[in-house]
CSV table of C-alpha atoms and ligand atoms in Angstrom, one decimal:
chain,number,residue,atom,x,y,z
Z,286,UNK,CA,0.0,0.0,0.0
Z,287,UNK,CA,1.3,3.4,-0.9
Z,288,UNK,CA,1.6,5.6,2.2
Z,289,UNK,CA,0.9,9.3,1.7
Z,290,UNK,CA,4.0,11.5,1.5
Z,291,UNK,CA,4.5,13.9,4.4
Z,292,UNK,CA,4.1,17.6,3.5
Z,293,UNK,CA,6.8,20.2,3.7
Z,294,UNK,CA,6.1,24.0,3.7
Z,295,UNK,CA,8.7,26.7,3.8
Z,296,UNK,CA,8.8,30.4,3.0
Z,297,UNK,CA,11.5,32.9,2.1
Z,298,UNK,CA,11.5,36.6,2.1
Z,299,UNK,CA,12.0,38.2,-1.3
Z,300,UNK,CA,15.4,39.7,-0.7
Z,301,UNK,CA,16.3,39.1,-4.4
Z,302,UNK,CA,19.5,37.3,-4.0
Z,303,UNK,CA,20.0,35.1,-1.0
Z,304,UNK,CA,23.0,35.2,1.3
Z,305,UNK,CA,25.2,32.1,1.8
Z,306,UNK,CA,23.5,31.9,5.2
Z,307,UNK,CA,20.0,31.7,3.6
Z,308,UNK,CA,21.3,29.1,1.2
Z,309,UNK,CA,23.1,26.9,3.7
Z,310,UNK,CA,20.6,27.2,6.5
Z,311,UNK,CA,17.4,26.8,4.4
Z,312,UNK,CA,17.2,26.9,0.6
Z,313,UNK,CA,19.9,24.4,-0.1
Z,314,UNK,CA,17.8,21.7,1.6
Z,315,UNK,CA,14.6,22.5,-0.3
Z,316,UNK,CA,15.4,20.7,-3.6
Z,317,UNK,CA,16.8,17.8,-1.6
Z,318,UNK,CA,13.4,17.2,-0.1
Z,319,UNK,CA,11.4,17.2,-3.3
Z,320,UNK,CA,11.3,13.4,-4.0
Z,321,UNK,CA,10.6,12.2,-0.5
Z,322,UNK,CA,8.1,14.9,0.5
Z,323,UNK,CA,5.2,16.7,-1.0
Z,324,UNK,CA,6.8,20.2,-1.0
Z,325,UNK,CA,5.3,23.7,-1.0
Z,326,UNK,CA,7.6,26.7,-1.3
Z,327,UNK,CA,6.5,30.3,-1.0
Z,328,UNK,CA,8.0,33.7,-1.6
Z,329,UNK,CA,6.6,35.7,1.3
Z,330,UNK,CA,6.2,39.2,-0.1
Z,331,UNK,CA,3.5,40.0,2.5
Z,332,UNK,CA,5.9,39.3,5.3
Z,333,UNK,CA,8.4,41.6,3.6
Z,334,UNK,CA,6.3,44.8,4.0
Z,335,UNK,CA,6.5,44.6,7.8
Z,336,UNK,CA,9.7,46.6,7.2
Z,337,UNK,CA,9.9,49.5,4.8
Z,338,UNK,CA,10.3,48.5,1.1
Z,339,UNK,CA,10.6,50.4,-2.2
Z,340,UNK,CA,7.6,49.1,-4.2
Z,341,UNK,CA,9.4,48.7,-7.5
Z,342,UNK,CA,12.3,47.0,-5.8
Z,343,UNK,CA,10.0,44.6,-3.9
Z,344,UNK,CA,8.4,43.6,-7.2
Z,345,UNK,CA,11.7,43.1,-8.8
Z,346,UNK,CA,13.1,41.1,-5.9
Z,347,UNK,CA,10.1,38.9,-5.8
Z,348,UNK,CA,10.8,37.7,-9.4
Z,349,UNK,CA,14.5,37.4,-8.6
Z,350,UNK,CA,13.8,35.3,-5.6
Z,351,UNK,CA,11.6,33.0,-7.6
Z,352,UNK,CA,14.3,32.7,-10.2
Z,353,UNK,CA,16.9,32.0,-7.6
Z,354,UNK,CA,14.7,29.2,-6.1
Z,355,UNK,CA,14.4,27.6,-9.5
Z,356,UNK,CA,18.1,28.0,-10.1
Z,357,UNK,CA,18.9,26.2,-6.8
Z,358,UNK,CA,17.0,23.2,-8.1
Z,359,UNK,CA,13.3,23.6,-7.2
Z,360,UNK,CA,11.4,21.8,-9.9
Z,361,UNK,CA,7.9,23.1,-10.4
Z,362,UNK,CA,6.8,19.7,-11.7
Z,363,UNK,CA,7.6,18.2,-8.3
Z,364,UNK,CA,6.9,21.0,-5.9
Z,365,UNK,CA,4.4,23.8,-5.6
Z,366,UNK,CA,6.0,27.2,-5.8
Z,367,UNK,CA,4.2,30.5,-5.6
Z,368,UNK,CA,4.1,34.1,-4.2
Z,369,UNK,CA,2.2,34.7,-1.0
Z,370,UNK,CA,0.2,37.7,-2.1
Z,371,UNK,CA,-1.2,35.6,-5.1
Z,372,UNK,CA,-3.0,33.3,-2.6
Z,373,UNK,CA,-5.4,35.5,-0.6
Z,374,UNK,CA,-6.3,32.6,1.7
Z,375,UNK,CA,-3.1,33.2,3.7
Z,376,UNK,CA,-4.3,36.6,5.0
Z,377,UNK,CA,-7.8,35.3,5.4
Z,378,UNK,CA,-6.7,32.4,7.7
Z,379,UNK,CA,-4.3,34.8,9.4
Z,380,UNK,CA,-7.2,36.8,10.7
Z,381,UNK,CA,-8.9,33.8,12.3
Z,382,UNK,CA,-5.7,32.6,13.8
Z,383,UNK,CA,-4.9,36.1,15.2
Z,384,UNK,CA,-8.1,35.7,17.2
Z,385,UNK,CA,-6.7,32.5,18.6
Z,386,UNK,CA,-3.2,34.0,19.4
Z,387,UNK,CA,-2.5,35.9,22.6
Z,388,UNK,CA,-0.9,39.3,22.8
Z,389,UNK,CA,1.5,38.0,25.4
Z,390,UNK,CA,2.8,35.2,23.4
Z,391,UNK,CA,3.5,37.4,20.4
Z,392,UNK,CA,5.3,39.8,22.6
Z,393,UNK,CA,7.7,37.1,23.6
Z,394,UNK,CA,8.9,36.4,20.1
Z,395,UNK,CA,12.6,37.1,19.9
Z,396,UNK,CA,12.5,38.3,16.3
Z,397,UNK,CA,9.8,40.9,17.1
Z,398,UNK,CA,11.9,42.2,20.0
Z,399,UNK,CA,15.0,42.4,17.7
Z,400,UNK,CA,13.3,43.9,14.8
Z,401,UNK,CA,11.4,46.5,16.8
Z,402,UNK,CA,14.7,47.6,18.4
Z,403,UNK,CA,16.3,47.8,14.9
Z,404,UNK,CA,13.3,49.6,13.3
Z,405,UNK,CA,12.3,51.7,16.3
Z,406,UNK,CA,10.7,54.3,14.0
Z,407,UNK,CA,8.3,51.7,12.5
Z,408,UNK,CA,7.0,49.3,15.0
Z,409,UNK,CA,3.9,48.5,13.0
Z,410,UNK,CA,1.3,46.0,14.0
Z,411,UNK,CA,2.2,43.8,11.0
Z,412,UNK,CA,5.6,43.4,12.6
Z,413,UNK,CA,3.9,42.2,15.7
Z,414,UNK,CA,1.4,39.8,14.1
Z,415,UNK,CA,4.0,38.5,11.6
Z,416,UNK,CA,4.2,35.1,13.3
Z,417,UNK,CA,0.5,34.7,13.0
Z,418,UNK,CA,0.7,35.1,9.2
Z,419,UNK,CA,3.5,32.7,9.2
Z,420,UNK,CA,1.3,30.2,11.1
Z,421,UNK,CA,-1.4,30.7,8.5
Z,422,UNK,CA,1.2,29.9,5.7
Z,423,UNK,CA,2.0,26.6,7.4
Z,424,UNK,CA,-1.4,25.5,8.7
Z,425,UNK,CA,-3.3,26.4,5.5
Z,426,UNK,CA,-1.6,23.4,3.8
Z,427,UNK,CA,-1.5,21.1,6.9
Z,428,UNK,CA,2.3,20.9,6.6
Z,429,UNK,CA,4.0,18.3,8.8
Z,430,UNK,CA,7.5,19.7,8.5
Z,431,UNK,CA,8.8,23.2,8.1
Z,432,UNK,CA,12.5,23.4,7.0
Z,433,UNK,CA,13.9,26.7,8.5
Z,434,UNK,CA,17.0,28.1,10.0
Z,435,UNK,CA,17.4,28.0,13.7
Z,436,UNK,CA,16.2,31.6,14.1
Z,437,UNK,CA,12.7,30.6,13.0
Z,438,UNK,CA,12.2,27.7,15.4
Z,439,UNK,CA,10.3,29.8,17.9
Z,440,UNK,CA,7.8,30.9,15.1
Z,441,UNK,CA,7.1,27.3,14.1
Z,442,UNK,CA,6.5,26.4,17.7
Z,443,UNK,CA,4.1,29.2,18.0
Z,444,UNK,CA,2.3,27.9,14.9
Z,445,UNK,CA,2.1,24.5,16.5
Z,446,UNK,CA,0.6,26.0,19.7
Z,447,UNK,CA,-2.0,28.0,17.8
Z,448,UNK,CA,-2.9,24.9,15.8
Z,449,UNK,CA,-3.3,22.8,19.0
Z,450,UNK,CA,-5.4,25.5,20.7
Z,451,UNK,CA,-7.7,25.8,17.6
Z,452,UNK,CA,-8.1,22.0,17.5
Z,453,UNK,CA,-9.0,21.9,21.2
Z,454,UNK,CA,-11.5,24.7,20.8
Z,455,UNK,CA,-13.1,23.7,17.5
Z,456,UNK,CA,-12.3,20.0,17.1
Z,457,UNK,CA,-9.5,18.4,15.1
Z,458,UNK,CA,-8.6,20.7,12.1
Z,459,UNK,CA,-4.9,21.3,11.7
Z,460,UNK,CA,-1.9,19.1,11.6
Z,461,UNK,CA,0.7,20.1,14.2
Z,462,UNK,CA,3.8,21.2,12.3
Z,463,UNK,CA,7.4,20.6,13.4
Z,464,UNK,CA,10.5,22.6,12.6
Z,465,UNK,CA,13.0,20.8,10.4
Z,466,UNK,CA,16.4,22.2,11.1
Z,467,UNK,CA,19.6,21.1,9.4
Z,468,UNK,CA,22.3,19.7,11.7
Z,469,UNK,CA,25.2,21.5,10.2
Z,470,UNK,CA,25.0,25.1,9.0
Z,471,UNK,CA,21.7,26.0,10.6
Z,472,UNK,CA,23.3,29.3,11.6
Z,473,UNK,CA,25.9,30.8,9.3
Z,474,UNK,CA,27.5,33.6,11.1
Z,475,UNK,CA,28.8,37.0,10.0
Z,476,UNK,CA,32.3,36.9,8.5
Z,477,UNK,CA,33.2,40.0,10.4
Z,478,UNK,CA,31.5,39.4,13.7
Z,479,UNK,CA,31.2,35.6,14.0
Z,480,UNK,CA,29.0,35.8,17.1
Z,481,UNK,CA,26.3,37.5,15.0
Z,482,UNK,CA,24.1,35.8,12.3
Z,483,UNK,CA,25.1,36.5,8.7
Z,484,UNK,CA,22.6,39.0,7.4
Z,485,UNK,CA,22.2,41.0,4.2
Z,486,UNK,CA,21.0,44.0,6.2
Z,487,UNK,CA,24.5,44.3,7.8
Z,488,UNK,CA,26.0,47.6,6.9
Z,489,UNK,CA,29.4,46.0,6.5
Z,490,UNK,CA,29.3,44.3,3.1
Z,491,UNK,CA,32.3,42.2,3.9
Z,492,UNK,CA,30.3,40.4,6.6
Z,493,UNK,CA,28.1,38.4,4.2
Z,494,UNK,CA,28.3,36.6,0.9
Z,495,UNK,CA,25.4,36.6,-1.5
Z,496,UNK,CA,24.8,34.0,-4.2
Z,497,UNK,CA,25.4,36.5,-7.0
Z,498,UNK,CA,28.9,37.5,-5.7
Z,499,UNK,CA,31.6,37.1,-8.3
Z,500,UNK,CA,34.6,34.7,-7.6
Z,501,UNK,CA,36.9,37.7,-6.9
Z,502,UNK,CA,34.5,39.1,-4.4
Z,503,UNK,CA,34.1,35.8,-2.6
Z,504,UNK,CA,37.8,35.3,-2.3
Z,505,UNK,CA,38.2,38.9,-0.9
Z,506,UNK,CA,35.4,38.4,1.6
Z,507,UNK,CA,36.7,35.1,2.8
Z,508,UNK,CA,40.3,36.3,3.0
Z,509,UNK,CA,39.2,39.2,5.2
Z,510,UNK,CA,37.0,37.0,7.5
Z,511,UNK,CA,37.8,37.5,11.2
Z,512,UNK,CA,39.6,34.5,12.8
Z,513,UNK,CA,42.0,34.3,15.7
Z,514,UNK,CA,45.7,34.3,16.2
Z,515,UNK,CA,46.1,30.7,17.0
Z,516,UNK,CA,46.7,29.5,13.5
Z,517,UNK,CA,45.1,26.1,14.1
Z,518,UNK,CA,42.1,24.9,12.1
Z,519,UNK,CA,40.0,23.4,14.9
Z,520,UNK,CA,36.2,23.3,15.6
Z,521,UNK,CA,35.6,25.3,18.8
Z,522,UNK,CA,32.6,27.6,18.6
Z,523,UNK,CA,33.2,29.1,22.0
Z,524,UNK,CA,36.8,30.2,21.5
Z,525,UNK,CA,37.2,30.1,17.8
Z,526,UNK,CA,33.9,31.4,16.4
Z,527,UNK,CA,35.4,32.7,13.1
Z,528,UNK,CA,37.3,29.5,12.2
Z,529,UNK,CA,34.3,27.3,13.3
Z,530,UNK,CA,32.0,29.3,11.1
Z,531,UNK,CA,34.3,28.9,8.1
Z,532,UNK,CA,34.5,25.2,8.9
Z,533,UNK,CA,30.7,24.9,9.0
Z,534,UNK,CA,30.5,26.5,5.5
Z,535,UNK,CA,33.3,24.3,4.1
Z,536,UNK,CA,31.7,21.2,5.6
Z,537,UNK,CA,28.4,21.9,3.9
Z,538,UNK,CA,30.1,22.8,0.6
Z,539,UNK,CA,32.3,19.7,0.5
Z,540,UNK,CA,30.4,17.1,2.6
Z,541,UNK,CA,33.5,16.6,4.8
Z,542,UNK,CA,33.0,16.4,8.5
Z,543,UNK,CA,34.9,18.5,11.0
Z,544,UNK,CA,37.4,15.8,11.9
Z,545,UNK,CA,38.3,15.4,8.3
Z,546,UNK,CA,38.7,19.1,7.8
Z,547,UNK,CA,40.9,19.4,10.9
Z,548,UNK,CA,43.2,16.7,9.5
Z,549,UNK,CA,43.2,18.2,6.0
Z,550,UNK,CA,44.6,21.5,7.3
Z,551,UNK,CA,46.8,20.2,10.1
Z,552,UNK,CA,50.0,22.1,10.2
Z,553,UNK,CA,48.8,24.7,7.6
Z,554,UNK,CA,48.0,28.3,8.2
Z,555,UNK,CA,44.7,30.0,7.8
Z,556,UNK,CA,45.7,31.3,4.4
Z,557,UNK,CA,45.6,27.9,2.8
Z,558,UNK,CA,42.4,27.0,4.6
Z,559,UNK,CA,40.7,30.3,3.5
Z,560,UNK,CA,41.6,29.7,-0.1
Z,561,UNK,CA,40.0,26.2,0.1
Z,562,UNK,CA,36.9,27.6,1.7
Z,563,UNK,CA,36.5,30.3,-1.0
Z,564,UNK,CA,37.0,27.8,-3.8
Z,565,UNK,CA,34.5,25.4,-2.3
Z,566,UNK,CA,31.9,28.2,-2.3
Z,567,UNK,CA,32.7,29.3,-5.9
Z,568,UNK,CA,32.5,25.7,-7.2
Z,569,UNK,CA,29.2,25.1,-5.5
Z,570,UNK,CA,27.4,28.3,-6.6
Z,571,UNK,CA,28.8,28.6,-10.1
Z,572,UNK,CA,26.0,26.3,-11.7
Z,573,UNK,CA,23.4,28.2,-9.7
Z,574,UNK,CA,24.7,31.5,-10.9
Z,575,UNK,CA,24.6,30.4,-14.6
Z,576,UNK,CA,21.1,29.1,-14.3
Z,577,UNK,CA,19.9,32.2,-12.5
Z,578,UNK,CA,21.3,34.4,-15.2
Z,579,UNK,CA,19.5,32.3,-17.8
Z,580,UNK,CA,16.2,32.4,-15.9
Z,581,UNK,CA,16.3,36.2,-15.4
Z,582,UNK,CA,16.2,36.5,-19.2
Z,583,UNK,CA,13.0,34.5,-19.3
Z,584,UNK,CA,10.5,36.4,-17.3
Z,585,UNK,CA,7.6,34.8,-19.1
Z,586,UNK,CA,8.6,31.4,-17.8
Z,587,UNK,CA,8.9,32.6,-14.3
Z,588,UNK,CA,5.5,34.2,-14.5
Z,589,UNK,CA,4.0,31.0,-15.8
Z,590,UNK,CA,5.5,29.0,-13.0
Z,591,UNK,CA,4.2,31.4,-10.4
Z,592,UNK,CA,0.7,31.6,-11.9
Z,593,UNK,CA,0.4,27.8,-12.0
Z,594,UNK,CA,1.8,27.5,-8.5
Z,595,UNK,CA,-0.7,30.1,-7.2
Z,596,UNK,CA,-3.6,28.2,-8.9
Z,597,UNK,CA,-2.7,24.9,-7.3
Z,598,UNK,CA,-2.1,26.6,-3.9
Z,599,UNK,CA,-5.5,28.3,-4.0
Z,600,UNK,CA,-7.2,25.1,-4.7
Z,601,UNK,CA,-5.5,23.4,-1.7
Z,602,UNK,CA,-5.9,26.4,0.6
Z,603,UNK,CA,-9.6,26.7,0.0
Z,604,UNK,CA,-10.2,23.3,1.3
Z,605,UNK,CA,-8.8,24.1,4.8
Z,606,UNK,CA,-10.1,27.7,4.8
Z,607,UNK,CA,-13.7,26.7,4.2
Z,608,UNK,CA,-13.4,24.1,6.9
Z,609,UNK,CA,-12.1,26.7,9.3
Z,610,UNK,CA,-14.8,29.2,8.4
Z,611,UNK,CA,-17.5,26.6,9.0
Z,612,UNK,CA,-15.9,25.6,12.4
Z,613,UNK,CA,-15.7,29.1,13.8
Z,614,UNK,CA,-19.3,29.7,12.8
Z,615,UNK,CA,-19.2,32.0,9.8
Z,616,UNK,CA,-22.5,31.9,7.9
Z,617,UNK,CA,-22.3,30.1,4.6
Z,618,UNK,CA,-21.8,32.2,1.6
R,205,LIG,N1,9.7,34.1,8.7
R,205,LIG,C1,10.5,33.4,7.8
R,205,LIG,C2,11.8,34.1,7.7
R,205,LIG,O1,12.0,35.2,7.9
R,205,LIG,C3,9.9,33.3,6.4
R,205,LIG,C4,8.6,32.6,6.4
R,205,LIG,C5,7.3,33.1,6.3
R,205,LIG,C6,8.4,31.2,6.6
R,205,LIG,N2,6.4,32.2,6.3
R,205,LIG,C7,6.9,31.0,6.5
R,205,LIG,C8,9.2,30.1,6.8
R,205,LIG,C9,6.4,29.7,6.7
R,205,LIG,C10,8.7,28.9,7.0
R,205,LIG,C11,7.3,28.6,6.9
R,205,LIG,O2,12.8,33.4,7.3
């Protein structure tokens, strides 16, 4: 008997081109899941406007992000891929869920606290209810697994709590989702301040690598990455955060474990190690860059993929949304 595949849902903000951190911590794993799971991937443009955006830029970056997802290996024949604002059911469910989420629990979200400190002039209510919209993204498709970087674990747990609460109040409706976090590379750190997460919003461009960086730029950024004065390639996050971060990157790029890497560079300085790290990144992302450049010249194809994705998503989403509307007592339309 054929058992039904488990469902995976994940979303990524349309930042255009992803950082190496987005790639290693999340996106890289997405194509790998396509055969074993029933996958749904979403470019979350509605989440993006919780911080200020330039409209024309946001639109452009939405297409670029979709192109980048396709370039990293997402196959629209296997997975559903669409843009969040093309499927209105997300915000519709979000409203119902927000009435089942507590002010206090949203206030405890680490990302809300961080982002409101960073954007003190724009603490809008969307920033506050952001995790509820994210819960709607996930619950609307009854996803079992949510592949995310470590920083999103708290949001997935909140989605699970909201789902459980809704089920208890209105009877069994939602599947309880679980975060799915890669063992290595869940958190790629800044190249300049290795105790901080790698982020594209960092003002120091040398602190992050984006997937569209040229080989020269990648070499420069890796060469100037902050390390320590010990000169020994050894995994020790506490005392050697910079080297450990580079080892994490190298490990994911080459498939070698930390022990192998320590042996490989025994008795050699950081210069040799850094050259190898930069090369491993360049080799891995070259085919992605080529495919990305090709896709950007074929906007009609991207639009087709997104239109078809949104149609399929709407069909699925309507099933759960109408169930939810019935359960909470909305009169039939
Ligand atoms: N909040 C996620 C991030 O910033 C993006 C996201 C939105 C997401 N909706 C989602 C991730 C649903 C997983 C599932 O990275």
